[in-house]
XYZ file of C-alpha atoms in Angstrom:
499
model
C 18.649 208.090 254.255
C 16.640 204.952 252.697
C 17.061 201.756 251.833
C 19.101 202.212 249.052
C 21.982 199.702 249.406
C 20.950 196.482 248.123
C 22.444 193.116 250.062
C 25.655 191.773 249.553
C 25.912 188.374 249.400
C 29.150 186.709 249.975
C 30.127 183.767 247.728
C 31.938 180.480 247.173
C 32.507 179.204 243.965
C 30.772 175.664 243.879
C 33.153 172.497 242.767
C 32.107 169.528 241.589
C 34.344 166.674 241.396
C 34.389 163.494 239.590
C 36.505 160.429 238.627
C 37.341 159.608 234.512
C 37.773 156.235 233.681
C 41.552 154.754 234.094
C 41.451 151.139 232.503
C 43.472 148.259 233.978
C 46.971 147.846 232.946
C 50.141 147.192 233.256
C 52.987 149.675 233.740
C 56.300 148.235 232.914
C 59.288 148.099 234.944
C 61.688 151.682 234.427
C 58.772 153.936 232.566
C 57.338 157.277 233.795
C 53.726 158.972 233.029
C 52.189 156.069 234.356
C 48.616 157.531 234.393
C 47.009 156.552 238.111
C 44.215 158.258 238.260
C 42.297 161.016 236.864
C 39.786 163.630 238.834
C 37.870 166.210 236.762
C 36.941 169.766 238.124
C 33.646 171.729 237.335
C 33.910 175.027 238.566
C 30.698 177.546 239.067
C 29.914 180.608 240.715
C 33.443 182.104 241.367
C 36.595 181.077 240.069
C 39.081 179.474 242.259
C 42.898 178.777 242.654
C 43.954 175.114 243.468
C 46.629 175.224 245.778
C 47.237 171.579 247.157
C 46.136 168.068 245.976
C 46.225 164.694 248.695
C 45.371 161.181 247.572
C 46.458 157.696 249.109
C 48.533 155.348 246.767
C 46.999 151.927 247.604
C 47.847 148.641 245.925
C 50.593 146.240 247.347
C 53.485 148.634 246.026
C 56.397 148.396 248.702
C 59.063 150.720 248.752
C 61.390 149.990 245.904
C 58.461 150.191 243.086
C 58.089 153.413 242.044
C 60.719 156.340 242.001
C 58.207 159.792 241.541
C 54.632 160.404 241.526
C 53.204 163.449 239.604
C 50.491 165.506 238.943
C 49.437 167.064 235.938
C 46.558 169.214 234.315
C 44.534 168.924 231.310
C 42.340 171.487 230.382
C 40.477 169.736 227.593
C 40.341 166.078 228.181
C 41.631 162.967 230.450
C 44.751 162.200 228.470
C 48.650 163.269 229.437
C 49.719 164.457 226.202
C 48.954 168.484 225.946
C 48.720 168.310 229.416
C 51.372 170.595 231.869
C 53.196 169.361 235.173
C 51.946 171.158 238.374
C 54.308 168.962 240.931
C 55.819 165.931 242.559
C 57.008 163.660 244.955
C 59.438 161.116 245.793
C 57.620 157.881 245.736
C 59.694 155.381 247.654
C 57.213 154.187 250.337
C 55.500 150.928 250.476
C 51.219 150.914 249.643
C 49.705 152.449 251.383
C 50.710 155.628 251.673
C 49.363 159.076 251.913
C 50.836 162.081 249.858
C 50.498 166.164 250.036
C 51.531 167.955 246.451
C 51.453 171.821 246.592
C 50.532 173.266 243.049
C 49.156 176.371 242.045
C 46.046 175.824 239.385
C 43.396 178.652 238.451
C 40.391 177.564 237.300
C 37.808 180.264 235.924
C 34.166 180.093 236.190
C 32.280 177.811 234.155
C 35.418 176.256 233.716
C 36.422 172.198 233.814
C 39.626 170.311 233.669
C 41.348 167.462 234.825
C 44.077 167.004 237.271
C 46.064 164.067 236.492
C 48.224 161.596 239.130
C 51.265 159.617 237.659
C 53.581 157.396 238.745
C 57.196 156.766 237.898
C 58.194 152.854 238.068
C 61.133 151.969 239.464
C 63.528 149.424 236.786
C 64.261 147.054 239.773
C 60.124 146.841 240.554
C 58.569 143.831 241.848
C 56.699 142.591 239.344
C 52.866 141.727 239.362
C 52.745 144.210 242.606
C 50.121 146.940 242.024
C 49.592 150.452 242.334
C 45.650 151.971 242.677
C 43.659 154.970 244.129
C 39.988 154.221 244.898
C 38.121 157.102 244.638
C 35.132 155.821 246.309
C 36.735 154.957 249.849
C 39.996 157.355 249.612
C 38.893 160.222 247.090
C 41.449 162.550 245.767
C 41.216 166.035 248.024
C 41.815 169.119 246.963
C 43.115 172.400 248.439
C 42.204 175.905 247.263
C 43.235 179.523 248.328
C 39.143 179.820 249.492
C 36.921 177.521 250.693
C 34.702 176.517 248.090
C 31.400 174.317 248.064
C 32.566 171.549 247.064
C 30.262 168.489 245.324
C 32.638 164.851 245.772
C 31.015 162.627 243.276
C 34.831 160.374 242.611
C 33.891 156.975 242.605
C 36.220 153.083 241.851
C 37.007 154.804 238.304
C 40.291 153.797 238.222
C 41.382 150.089 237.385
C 44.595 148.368 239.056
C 47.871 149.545 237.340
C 49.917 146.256 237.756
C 53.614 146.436 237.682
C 55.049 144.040 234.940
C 58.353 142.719 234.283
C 59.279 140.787 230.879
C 59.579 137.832 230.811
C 62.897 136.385 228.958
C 63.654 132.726 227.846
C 67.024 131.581 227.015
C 67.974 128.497 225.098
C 71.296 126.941 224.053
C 71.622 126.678 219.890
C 73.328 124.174 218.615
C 77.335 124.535 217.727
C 78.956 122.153 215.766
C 82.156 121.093 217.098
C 85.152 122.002 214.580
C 88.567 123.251 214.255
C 89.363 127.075 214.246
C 92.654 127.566 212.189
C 95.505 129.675 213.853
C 95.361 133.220 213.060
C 91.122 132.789 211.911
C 88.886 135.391 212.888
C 84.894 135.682 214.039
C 84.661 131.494 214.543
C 81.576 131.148 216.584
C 81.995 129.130 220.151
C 78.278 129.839 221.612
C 74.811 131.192 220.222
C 72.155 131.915 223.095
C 68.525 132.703 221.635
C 66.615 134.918 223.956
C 63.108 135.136 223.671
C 61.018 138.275 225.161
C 57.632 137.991 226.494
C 55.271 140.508 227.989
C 57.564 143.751 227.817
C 59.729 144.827 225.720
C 63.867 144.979 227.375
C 67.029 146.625 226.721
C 70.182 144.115 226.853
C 73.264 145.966 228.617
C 75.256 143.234 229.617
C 76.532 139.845 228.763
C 78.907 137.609 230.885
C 80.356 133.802 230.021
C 83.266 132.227 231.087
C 85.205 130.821 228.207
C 86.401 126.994 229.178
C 88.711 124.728 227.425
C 92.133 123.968 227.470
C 93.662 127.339 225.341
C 96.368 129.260 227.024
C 97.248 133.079 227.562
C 98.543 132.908 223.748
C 96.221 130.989 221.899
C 93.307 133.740 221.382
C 93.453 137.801 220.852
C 89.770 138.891 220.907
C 86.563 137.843 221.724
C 83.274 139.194 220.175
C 79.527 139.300 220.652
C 77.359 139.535 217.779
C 73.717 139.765 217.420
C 71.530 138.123 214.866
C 67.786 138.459 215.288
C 66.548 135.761 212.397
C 69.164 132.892 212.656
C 72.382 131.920 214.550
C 74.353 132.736 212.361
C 77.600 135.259 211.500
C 75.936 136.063 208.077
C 73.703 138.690 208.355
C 74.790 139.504 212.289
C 76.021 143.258 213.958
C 78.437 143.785 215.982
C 77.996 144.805 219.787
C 81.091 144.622 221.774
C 84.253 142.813 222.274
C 87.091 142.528 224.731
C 90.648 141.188 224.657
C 91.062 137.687 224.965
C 94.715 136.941 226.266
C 93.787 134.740 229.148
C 94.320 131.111 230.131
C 91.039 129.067 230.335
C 89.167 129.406 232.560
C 88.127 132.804 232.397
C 85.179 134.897 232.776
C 84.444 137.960 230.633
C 81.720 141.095 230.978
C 81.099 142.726 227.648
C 79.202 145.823 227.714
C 76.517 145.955 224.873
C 73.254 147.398 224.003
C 70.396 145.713 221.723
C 66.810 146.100 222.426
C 63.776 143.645 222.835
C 60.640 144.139 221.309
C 57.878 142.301 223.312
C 57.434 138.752 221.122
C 60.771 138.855 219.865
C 62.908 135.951 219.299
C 67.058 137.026 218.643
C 70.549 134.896 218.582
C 73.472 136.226 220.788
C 76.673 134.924 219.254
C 80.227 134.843 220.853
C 82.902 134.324 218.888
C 86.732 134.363 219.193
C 89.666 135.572 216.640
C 91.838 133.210 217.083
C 95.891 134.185 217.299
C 98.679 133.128 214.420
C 100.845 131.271 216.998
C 97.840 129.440 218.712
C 98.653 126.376 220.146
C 97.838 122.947 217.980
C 95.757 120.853 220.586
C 94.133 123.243 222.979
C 90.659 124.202 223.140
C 87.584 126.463 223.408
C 84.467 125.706 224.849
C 81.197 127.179 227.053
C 79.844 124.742 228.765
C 75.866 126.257 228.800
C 75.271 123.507 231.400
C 77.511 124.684 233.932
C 78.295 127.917 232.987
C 75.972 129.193 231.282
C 75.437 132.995 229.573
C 74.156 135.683 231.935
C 72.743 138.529 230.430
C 72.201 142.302 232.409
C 68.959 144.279 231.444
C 68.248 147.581 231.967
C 65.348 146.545 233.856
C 64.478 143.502 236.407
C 63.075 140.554 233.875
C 62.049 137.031 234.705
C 64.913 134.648 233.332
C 63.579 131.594 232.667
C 67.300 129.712 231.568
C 66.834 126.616 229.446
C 70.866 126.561 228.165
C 72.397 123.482 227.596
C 76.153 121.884 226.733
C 75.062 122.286 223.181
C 78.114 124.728 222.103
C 80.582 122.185 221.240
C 84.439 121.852 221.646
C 86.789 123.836 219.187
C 90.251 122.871 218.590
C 92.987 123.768 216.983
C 93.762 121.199 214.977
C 97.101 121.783 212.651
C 99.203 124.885 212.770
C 100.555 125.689 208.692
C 104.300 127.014 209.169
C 104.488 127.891 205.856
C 103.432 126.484 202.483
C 105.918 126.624 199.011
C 105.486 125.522 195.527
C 108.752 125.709 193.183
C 109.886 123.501 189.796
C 111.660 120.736 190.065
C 112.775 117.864 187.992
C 109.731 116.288 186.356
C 107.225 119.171 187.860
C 106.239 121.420 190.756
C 107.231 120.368 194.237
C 104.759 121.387 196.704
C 105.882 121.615 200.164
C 104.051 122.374 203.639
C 105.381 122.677 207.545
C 103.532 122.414 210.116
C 104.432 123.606 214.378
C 101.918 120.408 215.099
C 99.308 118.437 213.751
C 96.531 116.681 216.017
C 94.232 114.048 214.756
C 95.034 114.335 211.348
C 94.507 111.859 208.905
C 95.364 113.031 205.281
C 96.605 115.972 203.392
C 94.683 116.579 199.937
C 97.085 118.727 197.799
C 94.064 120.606 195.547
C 94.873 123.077 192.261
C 93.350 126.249 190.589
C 94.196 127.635 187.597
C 92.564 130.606 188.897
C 92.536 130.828 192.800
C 88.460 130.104 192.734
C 87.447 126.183 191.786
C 90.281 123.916 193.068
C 89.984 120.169 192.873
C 92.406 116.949 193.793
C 95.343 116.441 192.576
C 97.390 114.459 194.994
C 97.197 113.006 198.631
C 99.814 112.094 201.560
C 98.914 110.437 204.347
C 99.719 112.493 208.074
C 102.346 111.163 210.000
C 100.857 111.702 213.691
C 103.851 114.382 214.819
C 101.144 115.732 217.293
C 103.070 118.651 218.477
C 106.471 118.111 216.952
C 107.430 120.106 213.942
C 106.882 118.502 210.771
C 107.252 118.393 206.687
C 105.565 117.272 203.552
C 105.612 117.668 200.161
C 104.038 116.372 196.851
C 105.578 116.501 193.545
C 102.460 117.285 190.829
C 103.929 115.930 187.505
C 101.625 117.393 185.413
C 101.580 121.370 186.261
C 99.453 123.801 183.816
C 101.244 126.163 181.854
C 101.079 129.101 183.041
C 99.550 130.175 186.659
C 99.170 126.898 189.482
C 97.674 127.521 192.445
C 98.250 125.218 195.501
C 96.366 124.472 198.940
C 96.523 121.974 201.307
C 93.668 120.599 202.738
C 93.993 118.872 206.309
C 91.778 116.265 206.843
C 91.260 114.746 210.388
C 90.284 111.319 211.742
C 86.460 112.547 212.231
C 86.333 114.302 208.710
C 86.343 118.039 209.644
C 88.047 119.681 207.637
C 91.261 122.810 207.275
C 92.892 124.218 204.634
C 96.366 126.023 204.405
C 96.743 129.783 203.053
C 97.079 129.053 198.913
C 100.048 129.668 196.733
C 100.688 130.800 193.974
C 103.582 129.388 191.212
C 103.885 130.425 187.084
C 105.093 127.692 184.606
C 105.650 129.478 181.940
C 106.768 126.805 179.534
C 105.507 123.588 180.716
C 106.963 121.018 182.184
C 110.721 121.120 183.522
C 112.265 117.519 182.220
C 115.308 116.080 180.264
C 115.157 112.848 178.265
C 118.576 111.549 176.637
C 118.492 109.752 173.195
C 119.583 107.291 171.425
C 118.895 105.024 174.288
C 121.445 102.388 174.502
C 123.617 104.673 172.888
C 126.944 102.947 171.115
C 129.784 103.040 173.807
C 132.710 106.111 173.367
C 129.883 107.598 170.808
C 127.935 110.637 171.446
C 124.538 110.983 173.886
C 122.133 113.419 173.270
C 120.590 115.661 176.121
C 116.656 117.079 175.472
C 116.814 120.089 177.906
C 113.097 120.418 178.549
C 112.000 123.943 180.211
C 114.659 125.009 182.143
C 115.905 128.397 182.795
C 119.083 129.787 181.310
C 121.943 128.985 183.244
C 124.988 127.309 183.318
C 124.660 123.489 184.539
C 126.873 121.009 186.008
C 127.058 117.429 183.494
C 128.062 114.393 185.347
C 128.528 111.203 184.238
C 128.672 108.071 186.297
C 129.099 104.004 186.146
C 126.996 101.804 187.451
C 128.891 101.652 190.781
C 128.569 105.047 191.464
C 131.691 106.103 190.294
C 132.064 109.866 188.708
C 133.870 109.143 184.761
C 133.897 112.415 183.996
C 132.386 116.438 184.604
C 131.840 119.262 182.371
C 129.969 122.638 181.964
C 127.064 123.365 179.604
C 125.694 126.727 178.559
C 121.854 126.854 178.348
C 119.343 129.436 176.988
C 116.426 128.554 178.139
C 113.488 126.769 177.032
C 114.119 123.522 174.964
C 117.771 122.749 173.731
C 119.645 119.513 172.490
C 122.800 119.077 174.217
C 125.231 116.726 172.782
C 127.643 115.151 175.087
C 130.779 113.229 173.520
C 131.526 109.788 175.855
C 134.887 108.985 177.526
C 136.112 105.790 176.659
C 133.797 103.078 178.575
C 132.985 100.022 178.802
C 129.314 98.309 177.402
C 126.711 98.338 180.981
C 124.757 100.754 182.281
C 125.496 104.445 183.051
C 123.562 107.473 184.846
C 124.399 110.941 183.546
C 123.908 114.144 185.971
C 122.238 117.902 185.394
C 122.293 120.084 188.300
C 122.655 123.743 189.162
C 121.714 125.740 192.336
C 117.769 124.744 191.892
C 117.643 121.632 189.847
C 118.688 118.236 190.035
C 118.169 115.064 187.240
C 119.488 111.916 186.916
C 119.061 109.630 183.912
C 119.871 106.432 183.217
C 121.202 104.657 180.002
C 122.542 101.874 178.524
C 125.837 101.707 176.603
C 126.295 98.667 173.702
């Protein structure tokens, strides 16, 4: 034998380890893949198989912060996305705090990659508290299925990850006070603006208590609209409603959902359909003073809450019954009832040929019935032929302003009238009647003396439109006389003079 077998050298595979640069930021309350801390891996000599990885989470984290922290690999560069998930932990310990992931990593000779730590923030996180690993005092450790050489170059690589919550202003916008008309819908009562700072937030929630003096009968629904360029209803969407059949005061939780873009500025409306039978009188107010809107978040922002009692009182102010238009002697009668009427100063009867540009044609003054029931009406002598339409417009004491549901009535000849002639007519002679307009029917002809006396009665036939009705005289005396024309929907009395 000789010395033919050569040595055998055992060997380690030599690791060298260093830290990529992490800038400073901030990681927002409720996201994940919150990138720590990064530690690349040359491997030389022998391949090896990472088994374990041990860091300490420093920072002033406590233990409601952060929810999971991960680690991940990157073969390629210091970035998460392409990268794949070797393990985890639950995260819920205060800074600082030592952690031991098992994960199973080969890495081949010549070889580098990086082996990435991530944390998953908590939505209820404290914000400005921090999260950090310093790789010069507590470098990240590795474990392996041998026991390499390994070469620790990590160094303070890694900025502070600060934990940030958005920060949310909310202001009162102005509502005028007004009247909401029984059995209106979508009348605004409050607009918040809400302005995001810093992060961007999800809205989930909004509670208010709606004040006032309504009752359990006066309202049916109340609504939350959003509108992110004015506070307005134009232009708004819908986000959630709830049933409004409660007594003031009451509080209401609307589930919604409308997301915040950091540097956004939106308008949160709430507005309440208001029911047919609503009482005249009572109100509807938030008060953002004392009461003002809370909003939930899907995450923990700063509220900075500048509302104000800047959302007005609504009333309801007059309560339409019904409204009627028919043809009566010497025009169109237009009539209106109302349950109640509060603060009311005038009615302005207004009239459309075609149901779009109305304008004045008569006025009566309110009565002050308050809450008793009560009725007008308006005789317009000079109706279109043709189509009228009526509405009523209420006018209060402090000018706002309602208007009655319009009506519709068709003259189709003109004018409903008689006129008598000769006028004085020659005693025991004949009078002439000018039926103006009216429909065909039979009608009622009564004459009577100045006393009030009936002198005689008789039946005419008319067939529509215009007719002259002669009508002989009884034997009477010279003075003056008033002659009768009535059926079931008209009524005219005329007056004449007998010589």
């Amino acid at each position: 034998q000789t010395d033919a077998a050569g040595t055998q050298t055992i060997q380690a595979a030599d690791i060298t380890l260093t830290s990529s640069t992490v800038a400073a930021a901030d990681i927002n309350q409720g996201t994940s893949n919150n990138i720590i801390y990064i530690t690349q891996m040359s491997v030389a000599t022998e391949p090896v198989l990472v088994n374990n990885i041990q860091f300490t989470l420093s920072g002033t984290h406590d233990v409601n912060d952060l929810e999971t922290v991960l680690v991940y690999f990157n073969a390629t560069s210091p970035v998460f996305a392409g990268s794949t998930f070797l393990g985890s932990a639950v995260a819920t310990f205060a800074a600082p705090h030592a952690y031991s992931i098992n994960i199973s990593r080969a890495m081949a000779v010549g070889s580098t990659g990086y082996f990435i730590i991530l944390a998953n923030v908590n939505s209820g996180a404290t914000d400005n508290n921090t999260v950090k690993i310093n790789g010069a005092t507590n470098p990240v450790v590795f474990g392996f299925t041998t026991t390499p050489n390994v070469t620790n170059t990590q160094t303070d690589a890694a900025g502070i990850q600060t934990i940030q919550a958005a920060d949310i202003t909310l202001n009162t916008s102005p509502v005028a006070t007004s009247n909401f008309t029984p059995g209106s819908n979508n009348n605004i009562v409050y607009v918040t603006q809400m302005t995001v700072a810093t992060e961007p937030v999800v809205v989930n929630n909004i509670q208010f208590t709606l004040s006032g003096t309504h009752d359990a009968n006066d309202l049916t629904t109340v609504l939350v609209y959003f509108n992110a360029t004015s506070p307005v209803f134009a232009g708004s969407t819908f986000l959630g409603s709830a049933v409004a059949t409660f007594a003031a005061p009451h509080a209401y939780s609307i589930s919604i959902s409308r997301a915040m873009a950091t540097g956004s500025t939106g308008y949160f409306l709430i507005l309440v359909n208001v029911s047919p039978t609503g009482t005249v009188g009572n109100t509807v107010a938030i008060n953002g003073a004392t009461a003002p809107v809370v909003f939930g978040f899907t995450t923990t922002p700063n509220v900075v809450n500048n509302q104000v009692d800047n959302g007005g009182m609504h009333t309801l102010p007059v309560n339409f019954i019904s409204v009627s238009a028919a043809s009566k002697p010497g025009g169109v009668t237009v009539e209106w009832k109302l349950g109640a009427e509060l603060n009311i100063d005038k009615y302005i009867v207004e009239r459309s040929n075609d149901a779009v540009s109305f304008y004045t044609v008569g006025q009566v003054s309110a009565t002050g019935g308050g809450a008793n029931t009560i009725n007008y009406n308006w005789l317009d002598a000079s109706p279109s032929a043709g189509n009228n339409f009526y509405r009523i417009r209420a006018v209060s004491h402090d000018g706002r302003v309602q208007y009655s549901p319009v009506i519709k009535i068709d003259i189709k000849n003109g004018k409903i009238d008689i006129s008598i002639y000769p006028n004085p007519v020659i005693k025991n002679g004949v009078l002439n009647l000018n039926l103006q307009n009216l429909q065909k029917d039979n009608y009622t002809i009564t004459l009577f003396n100045y006393q009030g006396q009936q002198l005689a009665k008789k039946t005419i036939q008319h067939q529509g439109g215009i007719s002259v009705q002669p009508i002989a005289l009884p034997n009477i005396a010279a003075g003056m006389y008033s002659i009768e024309v009535r059926n079931e929907n008209v009524q005219f009395i005329k007056t004449f003079k007998a010589e």
